[in-house]
PDB file of C-alpha atoms and ligand atoms in Angstrom:
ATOM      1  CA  UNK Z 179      10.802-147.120-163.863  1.00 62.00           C
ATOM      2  CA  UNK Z 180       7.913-149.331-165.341  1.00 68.00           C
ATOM      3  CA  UNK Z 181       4.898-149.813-164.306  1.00 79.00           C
ATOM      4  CA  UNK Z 182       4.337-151.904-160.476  1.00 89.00           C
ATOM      5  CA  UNK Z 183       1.433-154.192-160.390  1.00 93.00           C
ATOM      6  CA  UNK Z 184       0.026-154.230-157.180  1.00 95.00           C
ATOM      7  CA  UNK Z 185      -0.142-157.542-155.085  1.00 97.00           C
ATOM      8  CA  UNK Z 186      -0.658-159.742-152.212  1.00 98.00           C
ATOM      9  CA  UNK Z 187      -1.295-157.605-148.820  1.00 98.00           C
ATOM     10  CA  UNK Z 188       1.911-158.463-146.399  1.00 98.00           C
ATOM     11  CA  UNK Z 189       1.358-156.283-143.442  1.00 96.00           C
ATOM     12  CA  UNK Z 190      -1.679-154.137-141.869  1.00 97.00           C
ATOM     13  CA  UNK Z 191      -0.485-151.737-139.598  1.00 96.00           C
ATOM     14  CA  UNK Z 192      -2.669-149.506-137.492  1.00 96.00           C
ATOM     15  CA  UNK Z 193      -2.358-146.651-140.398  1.00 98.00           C
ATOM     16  CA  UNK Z 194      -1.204-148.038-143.195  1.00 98.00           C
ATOM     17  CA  UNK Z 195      -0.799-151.198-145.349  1.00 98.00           C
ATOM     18  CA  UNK Z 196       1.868-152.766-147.046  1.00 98.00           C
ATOM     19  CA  UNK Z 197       1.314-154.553-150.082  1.00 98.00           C
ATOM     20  CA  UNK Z 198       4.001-156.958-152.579  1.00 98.00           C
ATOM     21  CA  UNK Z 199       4.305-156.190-155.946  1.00 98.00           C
ATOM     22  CA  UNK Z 200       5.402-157.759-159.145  1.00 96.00           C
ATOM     23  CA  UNK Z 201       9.200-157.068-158.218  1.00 96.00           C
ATOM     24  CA  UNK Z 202      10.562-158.123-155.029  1.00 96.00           C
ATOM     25  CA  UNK Z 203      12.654-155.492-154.203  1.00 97.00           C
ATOM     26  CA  UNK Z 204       9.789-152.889-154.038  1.00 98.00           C
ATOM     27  CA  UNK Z 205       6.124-152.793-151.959  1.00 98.00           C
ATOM     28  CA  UNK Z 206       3.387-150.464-151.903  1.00 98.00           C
ATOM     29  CA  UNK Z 207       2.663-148.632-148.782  1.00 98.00           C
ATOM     30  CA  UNK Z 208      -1.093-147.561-148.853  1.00 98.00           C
ATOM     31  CA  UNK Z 209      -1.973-144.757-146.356  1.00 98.00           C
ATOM     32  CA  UNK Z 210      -5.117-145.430-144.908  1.00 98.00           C
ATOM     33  CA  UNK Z 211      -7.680-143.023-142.928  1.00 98.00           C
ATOM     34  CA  UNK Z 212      -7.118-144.914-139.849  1.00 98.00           C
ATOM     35  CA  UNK Z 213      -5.593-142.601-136.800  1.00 98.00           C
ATOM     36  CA  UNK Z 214      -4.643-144.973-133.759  1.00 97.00           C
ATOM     37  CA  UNK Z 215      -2.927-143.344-130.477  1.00 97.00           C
ATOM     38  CA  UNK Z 216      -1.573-145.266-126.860  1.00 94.00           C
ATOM     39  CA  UNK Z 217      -0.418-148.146-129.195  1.00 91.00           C
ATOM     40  CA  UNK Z 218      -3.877-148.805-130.182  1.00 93.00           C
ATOM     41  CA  UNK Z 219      -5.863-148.186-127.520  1.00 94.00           C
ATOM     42  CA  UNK Z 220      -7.948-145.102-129.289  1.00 97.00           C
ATOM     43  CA  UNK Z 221      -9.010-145.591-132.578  1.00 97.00           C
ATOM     44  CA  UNK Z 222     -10.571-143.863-135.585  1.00 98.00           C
ATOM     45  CA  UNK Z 223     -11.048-142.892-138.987  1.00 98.00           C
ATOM     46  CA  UNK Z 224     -10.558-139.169-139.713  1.00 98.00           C
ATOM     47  CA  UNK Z 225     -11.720-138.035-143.613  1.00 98.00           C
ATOM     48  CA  UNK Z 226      -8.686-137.599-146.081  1.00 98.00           C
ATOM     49  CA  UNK Z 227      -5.900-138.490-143.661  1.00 98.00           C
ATOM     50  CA  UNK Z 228      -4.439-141.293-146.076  1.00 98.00           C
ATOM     51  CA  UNK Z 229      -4.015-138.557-149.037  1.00 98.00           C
ATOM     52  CA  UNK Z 230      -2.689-135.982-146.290  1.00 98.00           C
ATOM     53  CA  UNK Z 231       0.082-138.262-144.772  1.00 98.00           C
ATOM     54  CA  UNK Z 232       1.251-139.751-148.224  1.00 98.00           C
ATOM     55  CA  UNK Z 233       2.146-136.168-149.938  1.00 98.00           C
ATOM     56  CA  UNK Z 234       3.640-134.791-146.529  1.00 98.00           C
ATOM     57  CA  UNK Z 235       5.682-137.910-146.171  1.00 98.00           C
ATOM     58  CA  UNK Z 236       6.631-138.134-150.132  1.00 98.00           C
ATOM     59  CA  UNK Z 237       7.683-134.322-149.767  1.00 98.00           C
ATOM     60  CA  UNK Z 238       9.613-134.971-146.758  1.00 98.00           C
ATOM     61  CA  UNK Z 239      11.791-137.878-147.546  1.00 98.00           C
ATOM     62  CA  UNK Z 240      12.598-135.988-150.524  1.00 98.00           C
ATOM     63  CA  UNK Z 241      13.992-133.230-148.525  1.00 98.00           C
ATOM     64  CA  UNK Z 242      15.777-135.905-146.836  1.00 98.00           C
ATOM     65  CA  UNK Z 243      17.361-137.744-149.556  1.00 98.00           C
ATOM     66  CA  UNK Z 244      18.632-134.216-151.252  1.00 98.00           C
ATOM     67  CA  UNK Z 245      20.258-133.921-148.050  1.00 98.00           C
ATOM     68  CA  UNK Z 246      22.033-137.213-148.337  1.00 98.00           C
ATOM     69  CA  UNK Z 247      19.960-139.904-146.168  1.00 98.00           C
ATOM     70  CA  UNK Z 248      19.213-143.256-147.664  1.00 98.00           C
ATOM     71  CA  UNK Z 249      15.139-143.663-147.430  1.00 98.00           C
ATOM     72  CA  UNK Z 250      13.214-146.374-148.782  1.00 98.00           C
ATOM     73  CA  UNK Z 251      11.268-143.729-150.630  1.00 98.00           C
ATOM     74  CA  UNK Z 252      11.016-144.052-154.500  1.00 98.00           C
ATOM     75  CA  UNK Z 253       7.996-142.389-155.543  1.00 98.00           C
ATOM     76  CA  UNK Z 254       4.498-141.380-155.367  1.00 98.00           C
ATOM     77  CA  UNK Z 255       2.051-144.164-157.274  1.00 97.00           C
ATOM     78  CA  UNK Z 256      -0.933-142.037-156.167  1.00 97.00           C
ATOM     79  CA  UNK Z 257      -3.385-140.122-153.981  1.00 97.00           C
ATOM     80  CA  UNK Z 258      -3.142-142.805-150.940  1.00 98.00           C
ATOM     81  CA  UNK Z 259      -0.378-144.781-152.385  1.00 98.00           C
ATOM     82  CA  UNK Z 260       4.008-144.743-152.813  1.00 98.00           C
ATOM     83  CA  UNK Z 261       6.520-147.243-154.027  1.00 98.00           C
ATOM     84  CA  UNK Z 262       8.827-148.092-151.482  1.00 98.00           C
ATOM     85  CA  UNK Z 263      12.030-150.418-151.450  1.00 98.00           C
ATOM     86  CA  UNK Z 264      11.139-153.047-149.596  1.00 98.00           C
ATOM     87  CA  UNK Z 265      12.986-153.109-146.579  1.00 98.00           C
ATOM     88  CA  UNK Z 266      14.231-155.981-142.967  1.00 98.00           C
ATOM     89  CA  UNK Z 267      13.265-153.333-140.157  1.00 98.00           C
ATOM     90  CA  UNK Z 268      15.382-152.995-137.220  1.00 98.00           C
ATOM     91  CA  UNK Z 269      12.435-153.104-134.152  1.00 98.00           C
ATOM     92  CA  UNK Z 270      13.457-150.085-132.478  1.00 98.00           C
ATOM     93  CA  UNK Z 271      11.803-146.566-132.735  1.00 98.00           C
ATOM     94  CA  UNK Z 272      14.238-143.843-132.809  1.00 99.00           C
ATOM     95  CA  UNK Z 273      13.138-140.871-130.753  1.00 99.00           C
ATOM     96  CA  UNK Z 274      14.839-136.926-130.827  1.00 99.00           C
ATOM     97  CA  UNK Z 275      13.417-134.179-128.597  1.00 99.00           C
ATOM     98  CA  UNK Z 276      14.356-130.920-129.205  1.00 99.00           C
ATOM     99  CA  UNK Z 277      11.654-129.449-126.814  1.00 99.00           C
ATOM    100  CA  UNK Z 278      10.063-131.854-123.438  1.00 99.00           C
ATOM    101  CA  UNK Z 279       7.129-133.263-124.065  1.00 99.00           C
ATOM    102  CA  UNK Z 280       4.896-136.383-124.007  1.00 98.00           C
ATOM    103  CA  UNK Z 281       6.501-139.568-122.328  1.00 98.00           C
ATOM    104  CA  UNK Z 282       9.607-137.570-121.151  1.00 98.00           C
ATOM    105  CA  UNK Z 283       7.933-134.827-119.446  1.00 98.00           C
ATOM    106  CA  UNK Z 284       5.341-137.992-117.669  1.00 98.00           C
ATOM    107  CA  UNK Z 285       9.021-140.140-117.030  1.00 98.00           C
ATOM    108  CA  UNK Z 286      11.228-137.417-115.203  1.00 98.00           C
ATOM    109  CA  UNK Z 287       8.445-134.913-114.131  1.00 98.00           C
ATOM    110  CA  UNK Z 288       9.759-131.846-116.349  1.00 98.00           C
ATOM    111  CA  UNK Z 289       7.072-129.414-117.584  1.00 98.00           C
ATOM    112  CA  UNK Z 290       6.133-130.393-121.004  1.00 98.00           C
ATOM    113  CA  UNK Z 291       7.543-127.020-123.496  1.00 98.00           C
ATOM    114  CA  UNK Z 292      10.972-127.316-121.262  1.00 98.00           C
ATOM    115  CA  UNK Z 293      13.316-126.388-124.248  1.00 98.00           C
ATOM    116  CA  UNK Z 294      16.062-129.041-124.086  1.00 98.00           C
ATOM    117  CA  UNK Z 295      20.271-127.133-124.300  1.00 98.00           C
ATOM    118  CA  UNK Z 296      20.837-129.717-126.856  1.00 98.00           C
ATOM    119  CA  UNK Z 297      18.856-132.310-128.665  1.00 98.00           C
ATOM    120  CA  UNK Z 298      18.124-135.330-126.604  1.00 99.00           C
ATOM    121  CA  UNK Z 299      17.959-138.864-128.359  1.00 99.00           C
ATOM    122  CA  UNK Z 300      15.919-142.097-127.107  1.00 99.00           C
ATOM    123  CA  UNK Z 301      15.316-145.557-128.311  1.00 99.00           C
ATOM    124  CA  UNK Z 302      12.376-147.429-128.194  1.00 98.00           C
ATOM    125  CA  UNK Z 303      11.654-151.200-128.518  1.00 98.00           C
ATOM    126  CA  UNK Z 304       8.821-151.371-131.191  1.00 98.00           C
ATOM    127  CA  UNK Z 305       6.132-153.424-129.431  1.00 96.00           C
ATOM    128  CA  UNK Z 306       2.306-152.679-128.921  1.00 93.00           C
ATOM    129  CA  UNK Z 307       1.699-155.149-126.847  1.00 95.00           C
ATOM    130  CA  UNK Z 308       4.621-154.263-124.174  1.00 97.00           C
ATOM    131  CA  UNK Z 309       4.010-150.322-125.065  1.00 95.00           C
ATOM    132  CA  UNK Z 310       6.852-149.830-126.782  1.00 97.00           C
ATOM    133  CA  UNK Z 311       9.351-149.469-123.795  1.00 98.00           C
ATOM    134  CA  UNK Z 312      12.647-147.361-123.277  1.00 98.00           C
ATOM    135  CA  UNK Z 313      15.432-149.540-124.163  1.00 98.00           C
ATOM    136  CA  UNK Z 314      18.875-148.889-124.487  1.00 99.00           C
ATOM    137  CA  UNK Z 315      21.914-149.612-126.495  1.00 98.00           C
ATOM    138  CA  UNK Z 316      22.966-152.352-124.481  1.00 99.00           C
ATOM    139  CA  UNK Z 317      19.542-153.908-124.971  1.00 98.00           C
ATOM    140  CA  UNK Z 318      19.701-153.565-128.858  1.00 98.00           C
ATOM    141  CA  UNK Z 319      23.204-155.227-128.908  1.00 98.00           C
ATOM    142  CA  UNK Z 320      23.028-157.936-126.631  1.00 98.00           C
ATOM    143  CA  UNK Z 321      19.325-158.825-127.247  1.00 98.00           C
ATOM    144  CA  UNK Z 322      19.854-158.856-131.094  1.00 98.00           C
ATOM    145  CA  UNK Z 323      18.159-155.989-132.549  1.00 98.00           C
ATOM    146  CA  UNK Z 324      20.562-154.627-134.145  1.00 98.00           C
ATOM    147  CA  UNK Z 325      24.426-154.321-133.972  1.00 98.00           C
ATOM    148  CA  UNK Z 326      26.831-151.481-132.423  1.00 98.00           C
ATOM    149  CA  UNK Z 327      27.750-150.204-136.096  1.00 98.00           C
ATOM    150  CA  UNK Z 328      23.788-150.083-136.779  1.00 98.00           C
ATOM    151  CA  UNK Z 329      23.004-148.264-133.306  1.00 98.00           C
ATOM    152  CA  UNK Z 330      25.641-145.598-134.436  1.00 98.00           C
ATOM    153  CA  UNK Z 331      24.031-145.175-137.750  1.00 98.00           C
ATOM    154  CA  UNK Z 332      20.812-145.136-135.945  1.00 98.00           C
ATOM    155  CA  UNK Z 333      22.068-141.994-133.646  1.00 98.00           C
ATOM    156  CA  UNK Z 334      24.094-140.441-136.027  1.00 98.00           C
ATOM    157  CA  UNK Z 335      21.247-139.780-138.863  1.00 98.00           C
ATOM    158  CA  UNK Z 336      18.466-139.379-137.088  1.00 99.00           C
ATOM    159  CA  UNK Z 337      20.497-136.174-135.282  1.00 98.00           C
ATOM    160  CA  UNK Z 338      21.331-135.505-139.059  1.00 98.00           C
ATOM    161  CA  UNK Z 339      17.661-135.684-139.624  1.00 99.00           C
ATOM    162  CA  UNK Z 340      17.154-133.040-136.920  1.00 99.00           C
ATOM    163  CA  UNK Z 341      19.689-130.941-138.992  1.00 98.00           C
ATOM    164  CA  UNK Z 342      17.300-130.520-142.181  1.00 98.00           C
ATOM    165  CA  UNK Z 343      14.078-130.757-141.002  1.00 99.00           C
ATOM    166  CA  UNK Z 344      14.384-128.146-137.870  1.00 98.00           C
ATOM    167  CA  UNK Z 345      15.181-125.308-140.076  1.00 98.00           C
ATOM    168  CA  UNK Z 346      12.279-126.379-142.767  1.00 98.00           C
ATOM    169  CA  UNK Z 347       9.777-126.418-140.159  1.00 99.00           C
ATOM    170  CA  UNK Z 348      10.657-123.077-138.474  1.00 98.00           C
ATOM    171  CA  UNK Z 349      10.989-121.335-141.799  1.00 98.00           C
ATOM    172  CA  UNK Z 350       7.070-122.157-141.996  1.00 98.00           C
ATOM    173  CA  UNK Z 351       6.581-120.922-138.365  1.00 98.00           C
ATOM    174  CA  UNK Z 352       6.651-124.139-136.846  1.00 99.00           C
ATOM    175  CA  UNK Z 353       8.668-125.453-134.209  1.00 98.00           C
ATOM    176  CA  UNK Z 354       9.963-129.609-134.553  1.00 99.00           C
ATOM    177  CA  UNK Z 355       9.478-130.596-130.832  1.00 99.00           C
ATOM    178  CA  UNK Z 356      10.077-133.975-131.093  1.00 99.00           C
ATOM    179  CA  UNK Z 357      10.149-136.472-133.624  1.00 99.00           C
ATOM    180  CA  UNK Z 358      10.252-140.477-134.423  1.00 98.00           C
ATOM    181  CA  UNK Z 359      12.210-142.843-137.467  1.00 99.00           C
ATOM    182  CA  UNK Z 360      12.571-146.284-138.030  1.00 98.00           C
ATOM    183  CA  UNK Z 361      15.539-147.777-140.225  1.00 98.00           C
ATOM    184  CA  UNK Z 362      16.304-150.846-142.055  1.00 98.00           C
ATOM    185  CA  UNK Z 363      18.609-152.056-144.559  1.00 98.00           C
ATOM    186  CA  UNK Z 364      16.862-152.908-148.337  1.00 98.00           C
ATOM    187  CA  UNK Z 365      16.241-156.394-148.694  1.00 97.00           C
ATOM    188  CA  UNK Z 366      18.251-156.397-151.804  1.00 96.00           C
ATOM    189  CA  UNK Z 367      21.272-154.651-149.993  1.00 97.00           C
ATOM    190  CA  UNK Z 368      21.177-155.951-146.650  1.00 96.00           C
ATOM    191  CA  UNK Z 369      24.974-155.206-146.096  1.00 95.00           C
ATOM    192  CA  UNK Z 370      24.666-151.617-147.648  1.00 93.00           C
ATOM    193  CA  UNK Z 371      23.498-148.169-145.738  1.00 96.00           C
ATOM    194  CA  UNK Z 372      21.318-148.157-143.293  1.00 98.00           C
ATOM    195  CA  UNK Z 373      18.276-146.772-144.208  1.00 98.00           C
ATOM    196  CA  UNK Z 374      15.026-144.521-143.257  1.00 98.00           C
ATOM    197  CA  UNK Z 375      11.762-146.636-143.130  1.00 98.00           C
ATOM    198  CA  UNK Z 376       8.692-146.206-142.429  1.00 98.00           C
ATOM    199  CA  UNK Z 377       6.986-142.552-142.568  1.00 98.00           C
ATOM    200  CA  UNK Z 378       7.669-139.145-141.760  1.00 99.00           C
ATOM    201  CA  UNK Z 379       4.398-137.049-140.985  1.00 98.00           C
ATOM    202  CA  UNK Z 380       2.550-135.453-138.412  1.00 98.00           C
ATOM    203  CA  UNK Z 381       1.534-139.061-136.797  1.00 98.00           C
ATOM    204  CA  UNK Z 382       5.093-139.312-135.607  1.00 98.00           C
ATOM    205  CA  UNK Z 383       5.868-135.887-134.463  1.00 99.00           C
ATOM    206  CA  UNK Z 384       5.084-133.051-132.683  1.00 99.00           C
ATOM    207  CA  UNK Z 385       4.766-129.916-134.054  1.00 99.00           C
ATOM    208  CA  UNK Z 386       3.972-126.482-132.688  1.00 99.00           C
ATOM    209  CA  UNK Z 387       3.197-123.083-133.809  1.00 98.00           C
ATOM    210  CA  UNK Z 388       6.310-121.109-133.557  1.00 98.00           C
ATOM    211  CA  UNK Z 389       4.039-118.178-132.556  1.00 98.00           C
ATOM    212  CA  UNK Z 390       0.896-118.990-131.050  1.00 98.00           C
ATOM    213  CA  UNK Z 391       1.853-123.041-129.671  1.00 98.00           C
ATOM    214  CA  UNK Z 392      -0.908-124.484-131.208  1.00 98.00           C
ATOM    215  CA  UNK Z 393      -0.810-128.572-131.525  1.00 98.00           C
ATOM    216  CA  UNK Z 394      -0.101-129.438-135.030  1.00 99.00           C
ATOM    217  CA  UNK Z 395       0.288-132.912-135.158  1.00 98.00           C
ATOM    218  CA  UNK Z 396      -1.079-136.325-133.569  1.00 98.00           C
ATOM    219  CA  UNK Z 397      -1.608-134.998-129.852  1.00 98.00           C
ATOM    220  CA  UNK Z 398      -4.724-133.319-131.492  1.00 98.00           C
ATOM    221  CA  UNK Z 399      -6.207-136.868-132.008  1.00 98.00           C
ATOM    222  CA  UNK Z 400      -4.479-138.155-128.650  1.00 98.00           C
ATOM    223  CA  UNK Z 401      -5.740-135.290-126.612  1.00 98.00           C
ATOM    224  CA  UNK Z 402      -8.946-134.990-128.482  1.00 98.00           C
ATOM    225  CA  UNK Z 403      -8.183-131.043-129.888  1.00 98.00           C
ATOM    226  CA  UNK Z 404     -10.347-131.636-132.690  1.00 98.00           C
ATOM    227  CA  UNK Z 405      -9.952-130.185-136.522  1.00 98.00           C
ATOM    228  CA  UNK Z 406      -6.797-133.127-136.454  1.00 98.00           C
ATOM    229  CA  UNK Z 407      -6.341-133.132-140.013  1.00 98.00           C
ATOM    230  CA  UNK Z 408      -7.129-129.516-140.685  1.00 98.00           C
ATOM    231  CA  UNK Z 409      -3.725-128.725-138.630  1.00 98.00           C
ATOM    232  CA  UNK Z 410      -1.506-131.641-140.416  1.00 98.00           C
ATOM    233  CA  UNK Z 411      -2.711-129.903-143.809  1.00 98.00           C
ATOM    234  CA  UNK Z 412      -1.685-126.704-142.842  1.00 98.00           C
ATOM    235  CA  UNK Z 413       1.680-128.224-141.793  1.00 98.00           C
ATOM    236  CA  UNK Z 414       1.668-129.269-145.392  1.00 98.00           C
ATOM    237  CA  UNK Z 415       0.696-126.422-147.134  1.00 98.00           C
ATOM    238  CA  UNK Z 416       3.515-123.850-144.850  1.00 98.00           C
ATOM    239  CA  UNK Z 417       6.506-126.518-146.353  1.00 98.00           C
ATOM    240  CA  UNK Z 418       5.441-126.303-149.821  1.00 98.00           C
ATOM    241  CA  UNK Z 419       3.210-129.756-150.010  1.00 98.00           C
ATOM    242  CA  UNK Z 420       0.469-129.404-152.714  1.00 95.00           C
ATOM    243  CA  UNK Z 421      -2.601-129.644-150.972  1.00 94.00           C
TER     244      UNK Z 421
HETATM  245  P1  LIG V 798       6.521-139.944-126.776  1.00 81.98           P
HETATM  246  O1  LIG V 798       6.612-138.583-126.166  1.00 81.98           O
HETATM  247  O2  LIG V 798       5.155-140.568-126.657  1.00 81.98           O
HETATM  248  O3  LIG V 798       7.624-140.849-126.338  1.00 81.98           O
HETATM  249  O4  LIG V 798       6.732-139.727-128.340  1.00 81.98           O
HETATM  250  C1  LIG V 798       7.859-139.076-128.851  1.00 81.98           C
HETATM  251  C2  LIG V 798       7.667-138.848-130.329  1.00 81.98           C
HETATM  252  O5  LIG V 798       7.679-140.074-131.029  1.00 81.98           O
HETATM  253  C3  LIG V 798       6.336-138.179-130.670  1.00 81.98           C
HETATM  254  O6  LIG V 798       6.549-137.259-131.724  1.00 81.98           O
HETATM  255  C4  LIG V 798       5.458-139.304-131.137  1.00 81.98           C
HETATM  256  C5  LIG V 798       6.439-140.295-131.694  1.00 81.98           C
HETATM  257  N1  LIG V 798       6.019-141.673-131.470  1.00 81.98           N
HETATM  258  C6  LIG V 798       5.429-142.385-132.481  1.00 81.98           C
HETATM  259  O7  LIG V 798       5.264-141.880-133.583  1.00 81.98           O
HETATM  260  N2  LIG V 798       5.032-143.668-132.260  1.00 81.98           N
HETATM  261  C7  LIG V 798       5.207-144.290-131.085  1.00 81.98           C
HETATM  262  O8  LIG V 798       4.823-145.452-130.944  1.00 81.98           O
HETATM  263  C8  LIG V 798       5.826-143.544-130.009  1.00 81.98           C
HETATM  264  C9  LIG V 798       6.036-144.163-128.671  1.00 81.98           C
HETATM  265  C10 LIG V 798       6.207-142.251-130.254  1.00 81.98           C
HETATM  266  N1  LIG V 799       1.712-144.839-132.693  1.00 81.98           N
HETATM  267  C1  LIG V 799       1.200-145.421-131.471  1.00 81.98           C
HETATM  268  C2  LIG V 799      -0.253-145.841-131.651  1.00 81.98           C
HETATM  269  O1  LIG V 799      -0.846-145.614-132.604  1.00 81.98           O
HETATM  270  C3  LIG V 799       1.404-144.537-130.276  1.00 81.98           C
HETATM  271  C4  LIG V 799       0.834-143.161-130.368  1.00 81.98           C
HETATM  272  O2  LIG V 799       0.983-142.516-131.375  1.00 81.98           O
HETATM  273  O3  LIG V 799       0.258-142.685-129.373  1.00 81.98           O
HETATM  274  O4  LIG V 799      -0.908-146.432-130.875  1.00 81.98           O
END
């Protein structure tokens, strides 16, 4: 592929930016330092986060798409920086917990390291401001976020997702508690796959020592652990991310 030129900025989100480039059908999605938690609430800037995130996620969606999951994933442009396809995201976080914790273990009152007899999935209406409620399927369909052939996509790969990335993680000694995707369709295939958006890294998941149950991922920022980016390194390094 030649050469992007970067462009315009389109979107700031609380950790990374999105910018245009020269060809429509692809953006660049810099990875900032910025580490945000209660949708916004806490904020800061932690030293070589951007760098961290963008070679954990680049390593991860290619797991993925070896495994056969459409991602909007096309390469890594540099340290803080990959091309994407640009994608028309479907507002709805998709949630699987393998292992209680966080909102579920507030919601229903079940200690937080509960293991769960089978993966449990949840879907979440992407809003700050409303703080990004429970919603349903019902809600997606009838409110417009998405249809009922795009909700079973939604389920069926990121339980798929579950499938590849469960056995990575606990062949580096860590245990995939719970984690979070977003999905689109490309905005030059809008009636093709759905497909993984977004990022896959330690700000959207929990992960856990397999032997000791130390915090490896955001809840060290949210719960103010300390050494945060230390840990998502080391998460790297265990799955065979250059860092
Ligand atoms: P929760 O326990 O707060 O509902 O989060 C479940 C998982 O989803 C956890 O790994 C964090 C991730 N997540 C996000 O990445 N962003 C969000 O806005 C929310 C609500 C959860
Ligand atoms: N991603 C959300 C935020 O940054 C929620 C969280 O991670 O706690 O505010």
């Amino acid at each position: 592929m030649t050469k992007l030129t970067r462009g315009r900025e389109l979107y700031r989100g609380k950790a990374k930016t999105v910018y245009a480039t020269d060809d429509a059908r692809h953006l660049v999605m810099h990875y900032r330092d910025d580490v945000s938690a209660f949708d916004g609430a806490k904020l800061a800037q932690l030293e070589k986060k951007g760098e961290t995130n963008n070679r954990i996620n680049a390593f991860v969606m290619g797991r993925l798409a070896a495994a056969g999951v459409p991602t909007h994933f096309v390469r890594l442009e540099n340290d803080r920086e990959s091309v994407v396809r640009a994608m028309k995201m479907i507002p709805v976080e998709c949630v699987v917990r393998n292992v209680c914790a966080g909102s579920m273990a507030k919601r229903y009152g079940v200690p937080e390291g509960t293991k769960l007899a089978e993966p449990i999935f949840e879907f979440f209406y992407k809003s700050d401001a409303l703080h990004d409620p429970l919603c349903n399927d019902d809600h997606i369909r009838v409110l417009g976020w998405a249809s009922a052939k795009e909700i079973a996509e939604m389920k069926a790969i990121t339980h798929k997702v579950n499938g590849v990335l469960k056995p990575m993680f606990a062949a580096a000694g860590i245990d995939l508690v719970d984690y979070k995707l977003e999905f689109g369709h490309p905005v030059d295939d809008p009636d093709g796959p759905l497909t993984l958006g977004d990022e896959f890294t330690p700000d959207g998941c929990r992960l856990w020592d397999s032997t000791t149950g130390e915090k490896m991922d955001k809840d060290r920022f949210r719960r103010d652990l300390g050494s945060v980016i230390d840990h998502y390194r080391e998460v790297g390094r265990r799955i065979g991310v250059p860092l």
